[in-house]
CSV table of C-alpha atoms in Angstrom, one decimal:
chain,number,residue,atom,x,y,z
A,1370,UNK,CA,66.2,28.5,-51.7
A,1371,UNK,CA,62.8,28.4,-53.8
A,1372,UNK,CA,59.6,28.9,-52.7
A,1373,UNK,CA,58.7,24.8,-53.2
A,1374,UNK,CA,62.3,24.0,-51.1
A,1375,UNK,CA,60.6,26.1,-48.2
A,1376,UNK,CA,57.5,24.8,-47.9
A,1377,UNK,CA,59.3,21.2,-48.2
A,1378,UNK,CA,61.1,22.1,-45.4
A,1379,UNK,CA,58.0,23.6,-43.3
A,1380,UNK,CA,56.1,20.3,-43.9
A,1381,UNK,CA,59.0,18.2,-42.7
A,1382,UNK,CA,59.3,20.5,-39.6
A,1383,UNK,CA,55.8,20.4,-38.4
A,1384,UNK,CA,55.8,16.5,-39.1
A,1385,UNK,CA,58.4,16.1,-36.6
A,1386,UNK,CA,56.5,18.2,-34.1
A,1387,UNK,CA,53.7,16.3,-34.5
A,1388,UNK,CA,55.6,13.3,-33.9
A,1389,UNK,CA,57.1,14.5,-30.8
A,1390,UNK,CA,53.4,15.8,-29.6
A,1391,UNK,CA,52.2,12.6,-29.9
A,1392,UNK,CA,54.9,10.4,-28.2
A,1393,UNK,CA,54.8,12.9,-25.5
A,1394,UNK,CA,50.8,12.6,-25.1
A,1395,UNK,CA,50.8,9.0,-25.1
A,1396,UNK,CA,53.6,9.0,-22.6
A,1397,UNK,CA,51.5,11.3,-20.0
A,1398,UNK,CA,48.6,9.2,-20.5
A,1399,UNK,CA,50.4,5.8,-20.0
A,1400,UNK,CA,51.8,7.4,-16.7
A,1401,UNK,CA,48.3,9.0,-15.7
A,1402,UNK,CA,47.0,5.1,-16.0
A,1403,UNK,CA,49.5,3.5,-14.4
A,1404,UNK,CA,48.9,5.9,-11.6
A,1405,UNK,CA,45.1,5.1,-11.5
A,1406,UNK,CA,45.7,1.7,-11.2
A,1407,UNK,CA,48.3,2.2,-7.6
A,1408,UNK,CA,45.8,4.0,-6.2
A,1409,UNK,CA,43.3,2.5,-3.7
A,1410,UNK,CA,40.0,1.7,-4.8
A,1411,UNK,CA,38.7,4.1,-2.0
A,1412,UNK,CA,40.0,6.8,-3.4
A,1413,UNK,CA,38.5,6.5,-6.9
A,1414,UNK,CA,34.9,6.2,-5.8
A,1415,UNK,CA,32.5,9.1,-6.5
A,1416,UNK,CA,31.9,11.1,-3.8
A,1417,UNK,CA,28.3,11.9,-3.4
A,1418,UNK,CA,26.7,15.7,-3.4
A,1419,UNK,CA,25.3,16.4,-0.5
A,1420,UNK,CA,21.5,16.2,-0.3
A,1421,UNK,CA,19.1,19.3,-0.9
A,1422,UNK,CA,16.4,20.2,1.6
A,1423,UNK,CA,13.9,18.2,-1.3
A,1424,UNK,CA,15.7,15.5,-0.9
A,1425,UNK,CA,16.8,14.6,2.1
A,1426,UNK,CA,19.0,11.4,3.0
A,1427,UNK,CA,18.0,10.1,6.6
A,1428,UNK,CA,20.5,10.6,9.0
A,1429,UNK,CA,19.3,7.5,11.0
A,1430,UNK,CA,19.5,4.1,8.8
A,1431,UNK,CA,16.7,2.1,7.7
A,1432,UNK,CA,15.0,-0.3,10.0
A,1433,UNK,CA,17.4,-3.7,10.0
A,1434,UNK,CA,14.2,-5.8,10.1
A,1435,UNK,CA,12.5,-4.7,6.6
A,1436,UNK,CA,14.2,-7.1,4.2
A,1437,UNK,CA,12.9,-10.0,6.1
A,1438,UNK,CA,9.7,-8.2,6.2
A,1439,UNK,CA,9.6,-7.5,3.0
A,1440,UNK,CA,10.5,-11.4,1.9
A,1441,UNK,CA,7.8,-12.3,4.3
A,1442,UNK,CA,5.1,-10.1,2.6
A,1443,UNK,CA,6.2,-11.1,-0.9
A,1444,UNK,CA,5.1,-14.5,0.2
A,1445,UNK,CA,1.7,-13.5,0.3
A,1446,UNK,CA,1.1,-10.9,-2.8
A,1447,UNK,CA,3.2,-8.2,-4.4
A,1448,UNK,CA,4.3,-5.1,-1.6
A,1449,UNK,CA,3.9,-1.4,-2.1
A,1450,UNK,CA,6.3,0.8,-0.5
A,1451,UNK,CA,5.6,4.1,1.2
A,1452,UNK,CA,8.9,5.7,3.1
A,1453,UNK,CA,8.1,9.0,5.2
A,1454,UNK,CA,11.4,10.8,6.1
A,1455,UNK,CA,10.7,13.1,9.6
A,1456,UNK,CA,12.4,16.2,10.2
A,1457,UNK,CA,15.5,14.9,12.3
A,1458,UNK,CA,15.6,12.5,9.2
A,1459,UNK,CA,14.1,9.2,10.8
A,1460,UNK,CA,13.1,7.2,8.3
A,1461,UNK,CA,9.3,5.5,8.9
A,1462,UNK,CA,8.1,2.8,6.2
A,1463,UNK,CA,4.6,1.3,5.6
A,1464,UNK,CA,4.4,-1.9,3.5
A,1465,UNK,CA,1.1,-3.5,2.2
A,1466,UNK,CA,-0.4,-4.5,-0.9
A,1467,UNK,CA,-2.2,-3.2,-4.0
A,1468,UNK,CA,-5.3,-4.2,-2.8
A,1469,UNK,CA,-4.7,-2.2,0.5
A,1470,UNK,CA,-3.6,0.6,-1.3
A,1471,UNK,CA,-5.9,3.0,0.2
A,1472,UNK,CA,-4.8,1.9,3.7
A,1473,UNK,CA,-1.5,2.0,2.9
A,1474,UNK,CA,-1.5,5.6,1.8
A,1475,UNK,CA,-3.6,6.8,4.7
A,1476,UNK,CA,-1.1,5.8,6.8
A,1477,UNK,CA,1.8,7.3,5.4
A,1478,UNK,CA,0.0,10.4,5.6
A,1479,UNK,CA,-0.6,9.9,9.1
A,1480,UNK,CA,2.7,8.2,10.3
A,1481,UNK,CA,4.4,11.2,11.1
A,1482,UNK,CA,2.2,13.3,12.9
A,1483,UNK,CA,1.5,10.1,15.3
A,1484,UNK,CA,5.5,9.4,15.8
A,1485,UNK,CA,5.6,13.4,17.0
A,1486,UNK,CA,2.2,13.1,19.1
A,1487,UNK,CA,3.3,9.4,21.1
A,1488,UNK,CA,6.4,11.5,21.4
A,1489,UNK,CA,5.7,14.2,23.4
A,1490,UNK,CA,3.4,12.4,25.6
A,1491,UNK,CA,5.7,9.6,26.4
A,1492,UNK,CA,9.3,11.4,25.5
A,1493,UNK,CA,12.2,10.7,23.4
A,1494,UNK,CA,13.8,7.7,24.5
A,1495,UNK,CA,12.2,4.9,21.8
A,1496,UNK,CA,12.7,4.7,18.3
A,1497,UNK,CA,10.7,7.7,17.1
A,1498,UNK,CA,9.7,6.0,13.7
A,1499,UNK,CA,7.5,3.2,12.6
A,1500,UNK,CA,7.7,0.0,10.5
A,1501,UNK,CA,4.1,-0.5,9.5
A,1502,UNK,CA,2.8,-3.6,7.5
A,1503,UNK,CA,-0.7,-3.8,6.1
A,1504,UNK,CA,-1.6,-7.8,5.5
A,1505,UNK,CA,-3.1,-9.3,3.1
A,1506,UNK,CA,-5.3,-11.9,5.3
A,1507,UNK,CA,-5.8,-13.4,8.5
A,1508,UNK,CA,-2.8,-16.1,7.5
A,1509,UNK,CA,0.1,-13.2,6.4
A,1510,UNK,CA,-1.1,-11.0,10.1
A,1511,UNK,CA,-0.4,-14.2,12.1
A,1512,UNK,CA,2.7,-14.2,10.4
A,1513,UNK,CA,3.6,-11.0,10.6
A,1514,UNK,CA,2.7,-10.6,14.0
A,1515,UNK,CA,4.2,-14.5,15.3
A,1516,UNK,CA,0.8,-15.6,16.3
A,1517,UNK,CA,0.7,-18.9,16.4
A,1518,UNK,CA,-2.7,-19.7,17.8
A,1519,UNK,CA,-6.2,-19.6,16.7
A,1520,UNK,CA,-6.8,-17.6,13.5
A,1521,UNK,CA,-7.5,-14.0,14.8
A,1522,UNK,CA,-9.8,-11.2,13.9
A,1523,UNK,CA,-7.9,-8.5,15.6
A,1524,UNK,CA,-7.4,-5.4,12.9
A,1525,UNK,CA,-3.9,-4.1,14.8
A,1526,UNK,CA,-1.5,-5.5,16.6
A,1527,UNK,CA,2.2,-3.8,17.9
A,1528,UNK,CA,4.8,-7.3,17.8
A,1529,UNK,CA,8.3,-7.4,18.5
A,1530,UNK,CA,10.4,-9.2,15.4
A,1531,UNK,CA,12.3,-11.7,18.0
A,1532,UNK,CA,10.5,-13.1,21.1
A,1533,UNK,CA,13.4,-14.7,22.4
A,1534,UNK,CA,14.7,-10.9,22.8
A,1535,UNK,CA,14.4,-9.2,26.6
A,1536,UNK,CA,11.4,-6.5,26.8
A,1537,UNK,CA,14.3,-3.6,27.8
A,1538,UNK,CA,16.1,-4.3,24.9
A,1539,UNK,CA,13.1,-4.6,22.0
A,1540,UNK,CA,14.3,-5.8,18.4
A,1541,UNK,CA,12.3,-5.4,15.2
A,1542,UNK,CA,9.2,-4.0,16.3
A,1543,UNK,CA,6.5,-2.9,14.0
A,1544,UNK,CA,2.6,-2.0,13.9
A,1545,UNK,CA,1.3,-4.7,11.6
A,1546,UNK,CA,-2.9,-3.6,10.7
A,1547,UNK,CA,-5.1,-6.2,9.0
A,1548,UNK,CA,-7.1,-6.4,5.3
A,1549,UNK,CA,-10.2,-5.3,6.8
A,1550,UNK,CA,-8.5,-2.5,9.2
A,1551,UNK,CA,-9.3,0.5,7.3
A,1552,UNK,CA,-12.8,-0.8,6.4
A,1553,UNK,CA,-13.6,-1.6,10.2
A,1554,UNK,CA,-11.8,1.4,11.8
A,1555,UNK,CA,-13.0,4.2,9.6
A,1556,UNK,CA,-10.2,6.7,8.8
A,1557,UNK,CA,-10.7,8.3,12.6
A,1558,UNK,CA,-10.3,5.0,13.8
A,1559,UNK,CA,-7.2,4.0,11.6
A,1560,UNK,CA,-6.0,7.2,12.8
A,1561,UNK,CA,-6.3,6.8,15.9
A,1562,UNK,CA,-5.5,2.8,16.7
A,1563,UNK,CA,-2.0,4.0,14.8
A,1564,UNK,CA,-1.3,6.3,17.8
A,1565,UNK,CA,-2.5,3.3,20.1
A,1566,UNK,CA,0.2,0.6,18.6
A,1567,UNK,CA,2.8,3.6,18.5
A,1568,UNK,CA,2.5,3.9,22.1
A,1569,UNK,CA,2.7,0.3,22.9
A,1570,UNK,CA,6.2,0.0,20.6
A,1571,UNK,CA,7.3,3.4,22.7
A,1572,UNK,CA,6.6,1.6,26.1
A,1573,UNK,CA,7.9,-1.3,25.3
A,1574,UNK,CA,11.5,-1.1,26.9
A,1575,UNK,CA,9.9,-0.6,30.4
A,1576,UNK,CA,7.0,-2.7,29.9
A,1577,UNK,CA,6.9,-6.1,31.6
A,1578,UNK,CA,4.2,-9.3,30.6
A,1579,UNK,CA,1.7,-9.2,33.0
A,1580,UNK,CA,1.0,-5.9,34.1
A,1581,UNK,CA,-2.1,-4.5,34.8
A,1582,UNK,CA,-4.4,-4.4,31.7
A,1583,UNK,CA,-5.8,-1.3,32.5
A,1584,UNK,CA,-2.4,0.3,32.9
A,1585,UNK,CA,-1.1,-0.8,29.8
A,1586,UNK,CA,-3.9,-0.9,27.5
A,1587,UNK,CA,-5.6,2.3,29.6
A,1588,UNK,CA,-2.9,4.4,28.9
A,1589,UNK,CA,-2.0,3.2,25.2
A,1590,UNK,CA,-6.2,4.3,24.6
A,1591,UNK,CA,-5.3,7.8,26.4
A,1592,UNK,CA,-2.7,7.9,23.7
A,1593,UNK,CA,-5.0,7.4,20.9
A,1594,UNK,CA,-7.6,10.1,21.9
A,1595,UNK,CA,-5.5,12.5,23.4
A,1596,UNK,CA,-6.4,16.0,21.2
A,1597,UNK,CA,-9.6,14.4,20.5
A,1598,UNK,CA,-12.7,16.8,19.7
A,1599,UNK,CA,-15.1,13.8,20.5
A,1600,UNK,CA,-16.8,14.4,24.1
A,1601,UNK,CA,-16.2,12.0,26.8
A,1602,UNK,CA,-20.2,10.1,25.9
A,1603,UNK,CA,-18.5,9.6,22.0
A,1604,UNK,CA,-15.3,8.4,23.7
A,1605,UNK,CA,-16.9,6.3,26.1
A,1606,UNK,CA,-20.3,5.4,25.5
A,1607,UNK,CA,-21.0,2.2,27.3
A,1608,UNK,CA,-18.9,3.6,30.6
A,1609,UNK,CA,-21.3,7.0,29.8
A,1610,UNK,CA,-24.7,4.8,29.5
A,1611,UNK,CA,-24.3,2.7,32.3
A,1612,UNK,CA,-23.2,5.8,34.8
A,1613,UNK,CA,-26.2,7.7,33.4
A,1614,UNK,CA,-28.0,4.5,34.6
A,1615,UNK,CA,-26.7,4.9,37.9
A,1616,UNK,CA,-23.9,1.8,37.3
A,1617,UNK,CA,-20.4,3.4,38.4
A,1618,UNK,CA,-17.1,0.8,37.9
A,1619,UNK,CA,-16.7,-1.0,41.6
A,1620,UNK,CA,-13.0,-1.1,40.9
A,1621,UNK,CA,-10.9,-1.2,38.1
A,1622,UNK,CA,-11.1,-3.1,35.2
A,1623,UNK,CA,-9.5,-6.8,35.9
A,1624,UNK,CA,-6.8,-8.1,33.5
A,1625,UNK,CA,-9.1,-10.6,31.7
A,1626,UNK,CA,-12.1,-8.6,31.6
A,1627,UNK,CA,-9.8,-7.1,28.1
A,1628,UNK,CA,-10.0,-10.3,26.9
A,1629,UNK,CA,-12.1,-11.0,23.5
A,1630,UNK,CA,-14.1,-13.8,24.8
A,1631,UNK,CA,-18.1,-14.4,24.2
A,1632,UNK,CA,-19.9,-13.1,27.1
A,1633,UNK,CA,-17.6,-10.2,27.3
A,1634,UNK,CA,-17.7,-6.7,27.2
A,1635,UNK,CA,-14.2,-6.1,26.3
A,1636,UNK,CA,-15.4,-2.6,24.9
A,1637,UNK,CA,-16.2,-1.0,28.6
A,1638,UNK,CA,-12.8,-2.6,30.2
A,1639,UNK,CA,-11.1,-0.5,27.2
A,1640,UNK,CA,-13.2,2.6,28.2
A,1641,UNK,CA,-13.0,1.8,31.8
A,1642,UNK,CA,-8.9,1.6,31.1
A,1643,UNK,CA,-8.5,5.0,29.1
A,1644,UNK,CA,-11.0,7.0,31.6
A,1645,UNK,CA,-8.5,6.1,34.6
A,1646,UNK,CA,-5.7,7.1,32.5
A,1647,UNK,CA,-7.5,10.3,31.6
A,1648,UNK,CA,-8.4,10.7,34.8
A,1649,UNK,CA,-4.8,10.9,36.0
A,1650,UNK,CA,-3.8,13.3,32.9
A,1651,UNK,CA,-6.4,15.5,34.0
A,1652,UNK,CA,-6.0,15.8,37.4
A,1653,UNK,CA,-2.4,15.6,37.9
A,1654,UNK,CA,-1.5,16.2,34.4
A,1655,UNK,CA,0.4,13.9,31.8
A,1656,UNK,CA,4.1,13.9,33.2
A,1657,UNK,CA,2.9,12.2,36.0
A,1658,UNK,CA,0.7,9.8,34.2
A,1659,UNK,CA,3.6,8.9,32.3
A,1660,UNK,CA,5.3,8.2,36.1
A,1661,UNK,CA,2.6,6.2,36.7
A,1662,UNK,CA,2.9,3.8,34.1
A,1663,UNK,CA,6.7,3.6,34.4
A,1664,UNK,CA,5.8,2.6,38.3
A,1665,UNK,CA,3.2,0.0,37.4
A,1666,UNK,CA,4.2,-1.4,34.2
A,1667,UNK,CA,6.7,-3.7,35.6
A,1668,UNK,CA,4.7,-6.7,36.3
A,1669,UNK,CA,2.1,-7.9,38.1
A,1670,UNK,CA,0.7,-5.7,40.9
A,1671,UNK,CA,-1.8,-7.1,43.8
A,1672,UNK,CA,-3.5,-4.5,45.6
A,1673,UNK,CA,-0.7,-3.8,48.1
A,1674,UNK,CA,1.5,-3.1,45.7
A,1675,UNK,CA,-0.7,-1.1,43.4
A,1676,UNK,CA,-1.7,1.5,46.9
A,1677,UNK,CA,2.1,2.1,46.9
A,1678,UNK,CA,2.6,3.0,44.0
A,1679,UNK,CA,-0.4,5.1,43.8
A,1680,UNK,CA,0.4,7.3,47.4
A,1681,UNK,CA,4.1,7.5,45.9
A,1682,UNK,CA,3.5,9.0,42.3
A,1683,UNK,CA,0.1,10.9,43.1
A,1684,UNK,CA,0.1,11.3,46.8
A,1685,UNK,CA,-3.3,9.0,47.0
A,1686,UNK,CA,-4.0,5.5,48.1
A,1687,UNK,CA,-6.2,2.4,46.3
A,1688,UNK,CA,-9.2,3.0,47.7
A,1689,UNK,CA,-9.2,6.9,47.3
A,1690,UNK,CA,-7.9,6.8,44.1
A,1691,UNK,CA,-10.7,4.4,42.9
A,1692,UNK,CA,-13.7,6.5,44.5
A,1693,UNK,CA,-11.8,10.0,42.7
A,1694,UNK,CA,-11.9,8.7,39.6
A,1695,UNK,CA,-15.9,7.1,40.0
A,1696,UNK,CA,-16.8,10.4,41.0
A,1697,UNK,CA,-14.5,11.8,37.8
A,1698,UNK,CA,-16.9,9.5,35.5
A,1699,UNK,CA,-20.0,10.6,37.1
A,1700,UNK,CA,-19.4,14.4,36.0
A,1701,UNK,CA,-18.4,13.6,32.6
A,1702,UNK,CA,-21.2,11.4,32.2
A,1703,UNK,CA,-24.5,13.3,33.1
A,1704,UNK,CA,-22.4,16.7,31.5
């Protein structure tokens, strides 16, 4: 055999090899896709790899109310997101605008320092995160907050998405602050009427319409201050002028003396409100204030009823409750 026979005869070889190789590979592959295609689509999606420390995934789903929300705001102007994940991986969101950008961002600095401080004063059974919007005008707050009366000026509001919902079982329930919040409040006071709102969405569950004013508002301004550097005269200063004056509360503040109206000093009634609930902190100390609300926050209370539930949380009745707590403003105020 010559050399060009043999190398005939090695090209014809390795041609048939190749062949073969080639069937064969399209075979396996025709097989491998067949395969694919039986298989359940469950089993061909991509697993995902689990989340670094950096990035954490929240381990308790968004808020159900925030595409609504959302829709609602986009109504109005375009929305800017801010999403704060906490430690235990509750997921808090403040919506707003471009033109409340500055508000928006102050409060997502704040957001989770005020879920952890309404938390251990009032516990861990409510949410423990926070929808926050941030309107655009008086119009988009009464929407956001279903207020369908007179145009308001408040700059904060807590409002529960459905109304037609019980209070013990609370649905869609967000902080919603107006354009001229940050502007009015001051970054103290943005600060601290977060905490306030927070509290009110907390106690919501146990919280019954009509309940003292000073109960409910009282403790939700206890809530804002509490850790506060200011003095009792900064905290206080109408309450603090007119004890200095020799003026002490007769009793406490009636439900409508909170109201807004002209002619009223809706400013003391809040002080009024947060010194009794101080009062109670300081004296039997904050688990029991907590009690306290929890007794009286479940509707309205005449003066009967309020003594009872005074002498069974703190021991006291009405009327030595009241005098303890003028003589409790008194030392604050000329101190």
């Amino acid at each position: 055999m010559t050399a060009v026979t043999r190398v005939r005869n090695w090209l014809a070889a390795k041609r048939r090899f190749e062949f073969v190789a080639t069937v064969a590979m399209v075979i396996a592959l025709t097989a491998v896709g067949g395969a694919l295609v039986l298989l359940p689509k469950s089993a061909l999606q991509i697993r995902p790899v689990p989340a670094t420390a950096d990035a954490a995934v929240p381990s308790v789903p968004a808020d159900p109310q925030l595409p609504e929300l959302r829709r609602t705001m986009e109504s109005y102007a375009p929305v800017i997101t801010r999403q704060v994940c906490t430690d235990d991986g509750r997921l808090s969101v403040v919506l707003g605008h471009p033109s409340q950008r500055r508000d928006v961002d102050a409060l997502a600095a704040d957001v989770g320092a005020a879920v952890a401080s309404v938390t251990k004063l009032w516990g861990t059974d409510w949410a423990r995160h926070a929808v926050i919007a941030v309107a655009s005008d008086p119009a988009e707050f009464a929407a956001l907050t279903h207020d369908s009366g007179e145009v308001s000026d408040q700059v904060a509001a807590a409002s529960v998405s459905d109304p037609f919902v019980p209070p013990e079982k609370p649905t869609g329930q967000r902080v919603v602050f107006s354009a001229a919040a940050g502007g009015r409040l001051g970054d103290v006071g943005l600060r601290e009427t977060l905490r306030h709102e927070l509290t009110h969405v907390a106690a919501r569950a146990v919280t019954v319409d009509g309940s003292p004013q000073w109960v409910l508002e009282g403790f939700a301004e206890y809530s804002a201050h509490r850790g506060s550097e200011r003095t009792f005269a900064q905290l206080a200063p109408t309450l603090t002028a007119r004890a200095r004056a020799g003026t002490l509360p007769a009793d406490l503040p009636a439900d409508d003396a909170f109201a807004p109206t002209p002619g009223n000093d809706a400013a003391l009634a809040y002080e009024q409100g947060w010194s009794a609930n101080a009062y109670v902190a300081e004296r039997y100390g904050e688990p029991k204030l907590v009690d306290l609300y929890r007794h009286l926050a479940t509707g309205p209370q005449d003066p009967a009823a309020l003594d009872t539930v005074l002498r069974t949380t703190l021991g006291v009745g009405r009327a030595d409750f009241v005098a303890r707590w003028r003589d409790w403003i008194r030392s604050r105020a000329t101190t």
